Tab-separated table of C-alpha atoms in Angstrom:
chain	number	residue	atom	x	y	z
A	1269	MET	CA	-95.174	49.202	71.944
A	1270	LEU	CA	-92.339	46.810	71.248
A	1271	SER	CA	-92.429	45.166	67.855
A	1272	ALA	CA	-91.601	41.496	67.378
A	1273	PRO	CA	-88.350	40.837	65.505
A	1274	ALA	CA	-87.948	38.781	62.372
A	1275	CYS	CA	-87.011	35.131	62.817
A	1276	SER	CA	-83.523	35.413	61.334
A	1277	GLY	CA	-80.647	37.842	61.437
A	1278	VAL	CA	-81.691	39.086	64.875
A	1279	PRO	CA	-79.007	40.716	67.044
A	1280	GLY	CA	-78.301	38.704	70.161
A	1281	ILE	CA	-79.460	35.396	68.702
A	1282	PRO	CA	-76.620	33.098	67.559
A	1283	GLY	CA	-76.849	32.277	63.865
A	1284	PRO	CA	-77.099	28.494	64.346
A	1285	MET	CA	-80.177	29.094	66.521
A	1286	TRP	CA	-82.152	31.327	64.136
A	1287	SER	CA	-84.038	28.390	62.668
A	1288	TRP	CA	-85.033	27.264	66.183
A	1289	ASN	CA	-86.642	30.599	66.903
A	1290	ARG	CA	-89.452	30.822	64.362
A	1291	ALA	CA	-92.896	31.843	65.563
A	1292	LEU	CA	-95.361	29.152	66.612
A	1293	PRO	CA	-98.933	29.824	67.753
A	1294	PRO	CA	-99.257	29.322	71.512
A	1295	TYR	CA	-101.570	26.606	72.789
A	1296	ARG	CA	-102.771	24.700	75.801
A	1297	VAL	CA	-100.767	21.544	76.395
A	1298	ILE	CA	-102.764	20.080	79.271
A	1299	ASP	CA	-104.608	21.466	82.300
A	1300	ASN	CA	-102.868	24.724	83.310
A	1301	ILE	CA	-99.743	24.206	81.179
A	1302	TYR	CA	-99.432	26.293	78.004
A	1303	TYR	CA	-96.784	26.375	75.285
A	1304	VAL	CA	-95.511	29.911	74.602
A	1305	GLY	CA	-92.178	29.148	72.919
A	1306	SER	CA	-90.923	28.948	69.342
A	1307	THR	CA	-90.693	26.160	66.797
A	1308	GLU	CA	-87.864	24.519	68.718
A	1309	ILE	CA	-87.040	26.461	71.886
A	1310	ALA	CA	-89.713	25.512	74.385
A	1311	GLN	CA	-91.122	27.891	76.966
A	1312	PHE	CA	-94.011	26.934	79.210
A	1313	LEU	CA	-96.514	29.122	81.024
A	1314	ILE	CA	-98.054	27.450	84.073
A	1315	THR	CA	-101.083	29.485	85.065
A	1316	THR	CA	-102.595	29.869	88.532
A	1317	PRO	CA	-105.223	32.118	90.160
A	1318	GLU	CA	-102.420	33.992	91.954
A	1319	GLY	CA	-100.235	34.673	88.930
A	1320	HIS	CA	-98.178	32.568	86.593
A	1321	ILE	CA	-94.946	30.598	86.360
A	1322	LEU	CA	-92.734	30.852	83.271
A	1323	LEU	CA	-90.291	28.038	82.589
A	1324	ASP	CA	-87.352	29.600	80.713
A	1325	SER	CA	-87.285	33.094	79.223
A	1326	GLY	CA	-85.720	32.467	75.809
A	1327	PHE	CA	-83.986	35.231	73.849
A	1328	GLU	CA	-84.279	38.917	74.701
A	1329	ALA	CA	-85.240	39.685	71.097
A	1330	SER	CA	-88.187	37.297	71.372
A	1331	VAL	CA	-89.734	38.825	74.493
A	1332	PRO	CA	-92.282	40.870	72.475
A	1333	ARG	CA	-93.472	37.647	70.867
A	1334	LEU	CA	-93.538	35.910	74.242
A	1335	ARG	CA	-95.687	38.698	75.619
A	1336	ASP	CA	-98.023	38.460	72.610
A	1337	ASN	CA	-98.247	34.680	73.021
A	1338	VAL	CA	-99.257	35.027	76.655
A	1339	ALA	CA	-101.885	37.638	75.740
A	1340	ALA	CA	-103.230	35.488	72.889
A	1341	LEU	CA	-104.015	32.775	75.429
A	1342	GLY	CA	-106.025	35.249	77.503
A	1343	PHE	CA	-103.446	35.901	80.232
A	1344	ARG	CA	-101.444	38.945	81.281
A	1345	PHE	CA	-97.700	38.902	80.737
A	1346	GLU	CA	-97.374	41.177	83.774
A	1347	ASP	CA	-98.941	38.448	85.945
A	1348	ILE	CA	-95.852	36.246	85.609
A	1349	LYS	CA	-94.655	35.918	89.199
A	1350	VAL	CA	-91.918	33.269	88.914
A	1351	ILE	CA	-89.295	32.509	86.252
A	1352	LEU	CA	-87.955	28.959	86.553
A	1353	THR	CA	-84.681	27.897	84.931
A	1354	SER	CA	-84.061	24.607	83.138
A	1355	HIS	CA	-80.382	25.293	82.508
A	1356	ALA	CA	-78.046	28.225	81.952
A	1357	HIS	CA	-77.558	28.328	78.199
A	1358	ILE	CA	-78.292	31.409	76.110
A	1359	ASP	CA	-81.394	30.084	74.344
A	1360	HIS	CA	-83.102	29.458	77.676
A	1361	VAL	CA	-81.968	32.294	79.967
A	1362	GLN	CA	-80.859	35.272	77.879
A	1363	ALA	CA	-84.131	37.124	78.599
A	1364	HIS	CA	-84.282	36.400	82.334
A	1365	ALA	CA	-83.211	39.941	83.263
A	1366	LEU	CA	-85.611	41.595	80.804
A	1367	VAL	CA	-88.638	39.510	81.790
A	1368	ARG	CA	-87.801	40.043	85.452
A	1369	ARG	CA	-87.653	43.812	84.909
A	1370	LEU	CA	-90.907	43.938	82.923
A	1371	THR	CA	-92.934	41.734	85.268
A	1372	GLY	CA	-91.270	41.910	88.668
A	1373	ALA	CA	-91.107	38.105	88.681
A	1374	ARG	CA	-88.699	36.241	90.955
A	1375	VAL	CA	-85.975	34.270	89.174
A	1376	VAL	CA	-85.393	30.727	90.432
A	1377	ALA	CA	-82.375	28.553	89.595
A	1378	SER	CA	-80.006	25.991	91.077
A	1379	ALA	CA	-76.907	27.300	92.814
A	1380	ARG	CA	-74.464	26.197	90.142
A	1381	ASP	CA	-76.418	27.527	87.155
A	1382	GLY	CA	-77.608	30.516	89.164
A	1383	ALA	CA	-74.019	31.703	89.410
A	1384	PHE	CA	-73.750	31.733	85.602
A	1385	ILE	CA	-77.085	33.556	85.246
A	1386	GLU	CA	-75.895	36.242	87.629
A	1387	ALA	CA	-72.554	36.488	85.791
A	1388	GLY	CA	-74.133	36.808	82.349
A	1389	GLY	CA	-72.702	33.474	81.212
A	1390	LYS	CA	-69.144	33.993	82.446
A	1391	GLY	CA	-67.544	30.821	83.749
A	1392	GLU	CA	-70.099	28.462	82.196
A	1393	SER	CA	-68.392	25.176	81.351
A	1394	VAL	CA	-69.296	25.013	77.647
A	1395	TYR	CA	-69.908	28.507	76.272
A	1396	ASP	CA	-67.874	30.841	78.481
A	1397	GLY	CA	-66.427	33.449	76.137
A	1398	VAL	CA	-68.722	32.367	73.288
A	1399	TYR	CA	-72.226	33.421	74.385
A	1400	SER	CA	-73.288	35.950	76.983
A	1401	TRP	CA	-76.375	37.741	78.257
A	1402	THR	CA	-77.429	40.540	80.566
A	1403	PRO	CA	-76.507	39.467	84.120
A	1404	CYS	CA	-79.623	38.711	86.133
A	1405	PRO	CA	-80.105	38.411	89.897
A	1406	VAL	CA	-81.335	35.043	91.132
A	1407	ASP	CA	-84.011	35.624	93.759
A	1408	ARG	CA	-84.229	32.050	94.989
A	1409	VAL	CA	-81.698	29.251	94.806
A	1410	VAL	CA	-83.183	25.751	94.829
A	1411	SER	CA	-81.618	22.547	96.053
A	1412	ASP	CA	-82.588	19.028	95.035
A	1413	GLY	CA	-86.179	18.321	96.076
A	1414	ASP	CA	-87.135	21.938	96.760
A	1415	GLU	CA	-90.613	23.033	95.752
A	1416	ILE	CA	-92.041	26.234	94.328
A	1417	THR	CA	-95.747	26.722	95.053
A	1418	LEU	CA	-97.987	29.409	93.565
A	1419	GLY	CA	-101.772	29.511	93.476
A	1420	GLY	CA	-102.207	25.847	94.318
A	1421	THR	CA	-99.639	24.609	91.766
A	1422	THR	CA	-96.401	23.062	93.020
A	1423	MET	CA	-93.262	22.615	90.917
A	1424	ALA	CA	-90.541	20.331	92.275
A	1425	ALA	CA	-86.848	20.773	91.425
A	1426	HIS	CA	-84.668	17.747	90.644
A	1427	LEU	CA	-81.015	18.615	90.119
A	1428	THR	CA	-79.843	16.760	87.020
A	1429	PRO	CA	-76.448	18.198	86.034
A	1430	GLY	CA	-74.338	17.166	83.066
A	1431	HIS	CA	-75.524	19.269	80.140
A	1432	THR	CA	-74.757	22.181	82.459
A	1433	MET	CA	-73.417	22.080	85.999
A	1434	GLY	CA	-76.794	22.988	87.465
A	1435	ALA	CA	-79.366	21.710	84.989
A	1436	THR	CA	-82.714	21.177	86.678
A	1437	THR	CA	-85.590	18.866	85.827
A	1438	TRP	CA	-88.918	20.306	86.972
A	1439	THR	CA	-91.953	18.169	87.753
A	1440	MET	CA	-95.566	18.828	88.680
A	1441	ARG	CA	-98.943	17.091	88.657
A	1442	VAL	CA	-102.020	17.898	86.595
A	1443	LYS	CA	-105.506	16.620	85.887
A	1444	GLU	CA	-106.660	15.951	82.350
A	1445	PRO	CA	-109.353	18.563	81.589
A	1446	GLY	CA	-112.696	16.859	81.105
A	1447	GLY	CA	-111.370	13.600	82.477
A	1448	ASP	CA	-112.607	11.487	85.337
A	1449	PRO	CA	-112.411	13.682	88.468
A	1450	ALA	CA	-111.632	10.551	90.484
A	1451	ALA	CA	-108.666	9.627	88.278
A	1452	ARG	CA	-105.187	9.952	89.722
A	1453	PRO	CA	-103.177	13.081	88.874
A	1454	LEU	CA	-100.771	12.854	85.959
A	1455	ASP	CA	-97.043	13.309	86.563
A	1456	VAL	CA	-95.431	15.914	84.304
A	1457	VAL	CA	-91.696	15.998	83.583
A	1458	PHE	CA	-90.028	19.076	82.052
A	1459	PHE	CA	-86.756	17.585	80.787
A	1460	PRO	CA	-83.729	19.966	80.567
A	1461	SER	CA	-81.222	18.190	78.301
A	1462	ALA	CA	-78.917	15.195	78.287
A	1463	ASN	CA	-76.986	16.308	75.211
A	1464	ILE	CA	-73.207	16.333	75.202
A	1465	ASN	CA	-72.359	19.539	73.382
A	1466	PRO	CA	-69.891	19.432	70.471
A	1467	GLY	CA	-66.324	19.513	71.710
A	1468	VAL	CA	-67.235	18.595	75.288
A	1469	ARG	CA	-65.263	15.718	76.770
A	1470	LEU	CA	-66.523	13.391	79.472
A	1471	VAL	CA	-62.996	12.320	80.479
A	1472	GLY	CA	-60.302	14.800	81.405
A	1473	ASN	CA	-62.587	17.814	81.187
A	1474	ALA	CA	-60.651	20.549	83.004
A	1475	ARG	CA	-63.575	22.998	82.949
A	1476	TYR	CA	-66.028	20.435	84.296
A	1477	PRO	CA	-64.067	17.609	85.983
A	1478	GLY	CA	-67.146	15.851	87.387
A	1479	ILE	CA	-69.230	15.841	84.217
A	1480	ALA	CA	-69.364	12.051	83.761
A	1481	GLN	CA	-70.293	11.432	87.390
A	1482	ASP	CA	-72.969	14.134	87.168
A	1483	PHE	CA	-74.494	12.515	84.107
A	1484	GLU	CA	-74.493	9.149	85.895
A	1485	HIS	CA	-76.432	10.722	88.771
A	1486	SER	CA	-78.860	12.429	86.412
A	1487	PHE	CA	-79.702	9.311	84.446
A	1488	ALA	CA	-80.492	7.537	87.715
A	1489	VAL	CA	-82.842	10.389	88.619
A	1490	TRP	CA	-84.529	10.485	85.209
A	1491	LYS	CA	-85.099	6.728	85.198
A	1492	ALA	CA	-86.664	6.882	88.661
A	1493	LEU	CA	-89.024	9.787	87.980
A	1494	PRO	CA	-92.669	8.910	87.320
A	1495	CYS	CA	-93.748	10.452	84.032
A	1496	ASP	CA	-97.107	10.552	82.277
A	1497	VAL	CA	-96.755	13.867	80.428
A	1498	PHE	CA	-93.391	14.235	78.689
A	1499	LEU	CA	-92.269	17.807	77.957
A	1500	ALA	CA	-88.800	19.270	77.446
A	1501	VAL	CA	-86.859	22.428	76.674
A	1502	HIS	CA	-86.592	21.626	72.956
A	1503	GLY	CA	-89.597	20.515	70.958
A	1504	SER	CA	-87.648	17.880	69.042
A	1505	PHE	CA	-86.851	16.068	72.289
A	1506	TYR	CA	-90.462	15.042	72.792
A	1507	GLY	CA	-91.919	15.156	69.277
A	1508	MET	CA	-93.753	18.369	70.029
A	1509	ARG	CA	-94.857	19.385	66.554
A	1510	GLU	CA	-96.202	15.963	65.583
A	1511	LYS	CA	-98.040	15.685	68.910
A	1512	ARG	CA	-99.478	19.158	68.483
A	1513	LYS	CA	-100.818	18.221	65.047
A	1514	ARG	CA	-102.543	15.200	66.541
A	1515	GLN	CA	-103.947	17.342	69.328
A	1516	GLU	CA	-105.308	19.859	66.802
A	1517	SER	CA	-106.877	17.002	64.860
A	1518	GLY	CA	-108.937	16.008	67.902
A	1519	ALA	CA	-107.022	12.955	69.137
A	1520	ALA	CA	-109.113	10.994	71.633
A	1521	THR	CA	-106.231	10.971	74.130
A	1522	ASN	CA	-103.975	13.938	74.729
A	1523	PRO	CA	-100.818	13.112	72.682
A	1524	PHE	CA	-98.583	14.756	75.275
A	1525	ILE	CA	-99.455	11.941	77.659
A	1526	ASP	CA	-96.554	9.753	76.591
A	1527	PRO	CA	-94.863	7.723	79.336
A	1528	THR	CA	-93.447	5.274	76.789
A	1529	GLY	CA	-91.901	8.092	74.780
A	1530	TYR	CA	-90.264	9.457	77.916
A	1531	ARG	CA	-88.719	6.108	78.849
A	1532	ARG	CA	-87.498	5.595	75.298
A	1533	PHE	CA	-85.973	9.075	75.146
A	1534	VAL	CA	-84.099	8.624	78.436
A	1535	SER	CA	-82.885	5.182	77.380
A	1536	ASP	CA	-81.608	6.468	74.028
A	1537	ALA	CA	-79.896	9.434	75.699
A	1538	GLU	CA	-78.186	7.165	78.213
A	1539	GLU	CA	-77.030	4.851	75.446
A	1540	SER	CA	-75.462	7.804	73.621
A	1541	PHE	CA	-73.796	8.981	76.823
A	1542	ARG	CA	-72.332	5.541	77.556
A	1543	ALA	CA	-71.085	5.146	73.984
A	1544	GLU	CA	-69.305	8.500	74.152
A	1545	LEU	CA	-67.844	7.714	77.583
A	1546	ALA	CA	-66.532	4.355	76.348
A	1547	SER	CA	-64.968	5.962	73.276
A	1548	GLU	CA	-62.987	8.384	75.454
A	1549	ARG	CA	-61.577	5.770	77.818
């Protein structure tokens, strides 16, 4: 039996990320979407009658806790059939190879980020030579608009590069449990990141020459996406902990239904991007 590691000083987890990786009890977000991540690094389990989808694998050292989180919700870790990728940075993909080996799940990623996953982080435009992970085969490469369907649940891929060359926004539709069965489905957005990492330039970036143009494309996509349920790869992006507290307190409406918060987040991120771009020109 693997034992869960402590939350700090763990081999393989960069020091600046230790505080992101503290344990958090897993919970149901809405319908068949469950939170199985840490205090800041989000991982989502999307359950179906034919097995489950995991969005991001997190750190290798945290896989025992991930497995325990899945079990605590009443599901089998071994029933994970698909591992989706938000983007190829260590805190989201380091455990892809381990989870794939333990479950037999198929790893899904965009072509550009898939190459970095298979290379263990080599060549990645921000952290090449800084962070690495166990190389992992990518079983399916998705293009913009491709869909992954399992057990009646469909996840759509929207390529939104910038934070990484192949960052992917995933979307799906759900019904609010206990809600009006005649009500329209709710659109869910799993946001990857629009952050410009420290030291990254938008102009004259030799390692990623098209970064500014990619961000321009991605903001157009994000603004056009319908969103009722706003989720993301880091809890702070969508106010996860405050929303979870309201949910636990019995809020009349599911706090994760937050279209206004999504629009505000995208607008603020675009404003920051445009300010940085202007400062470099």
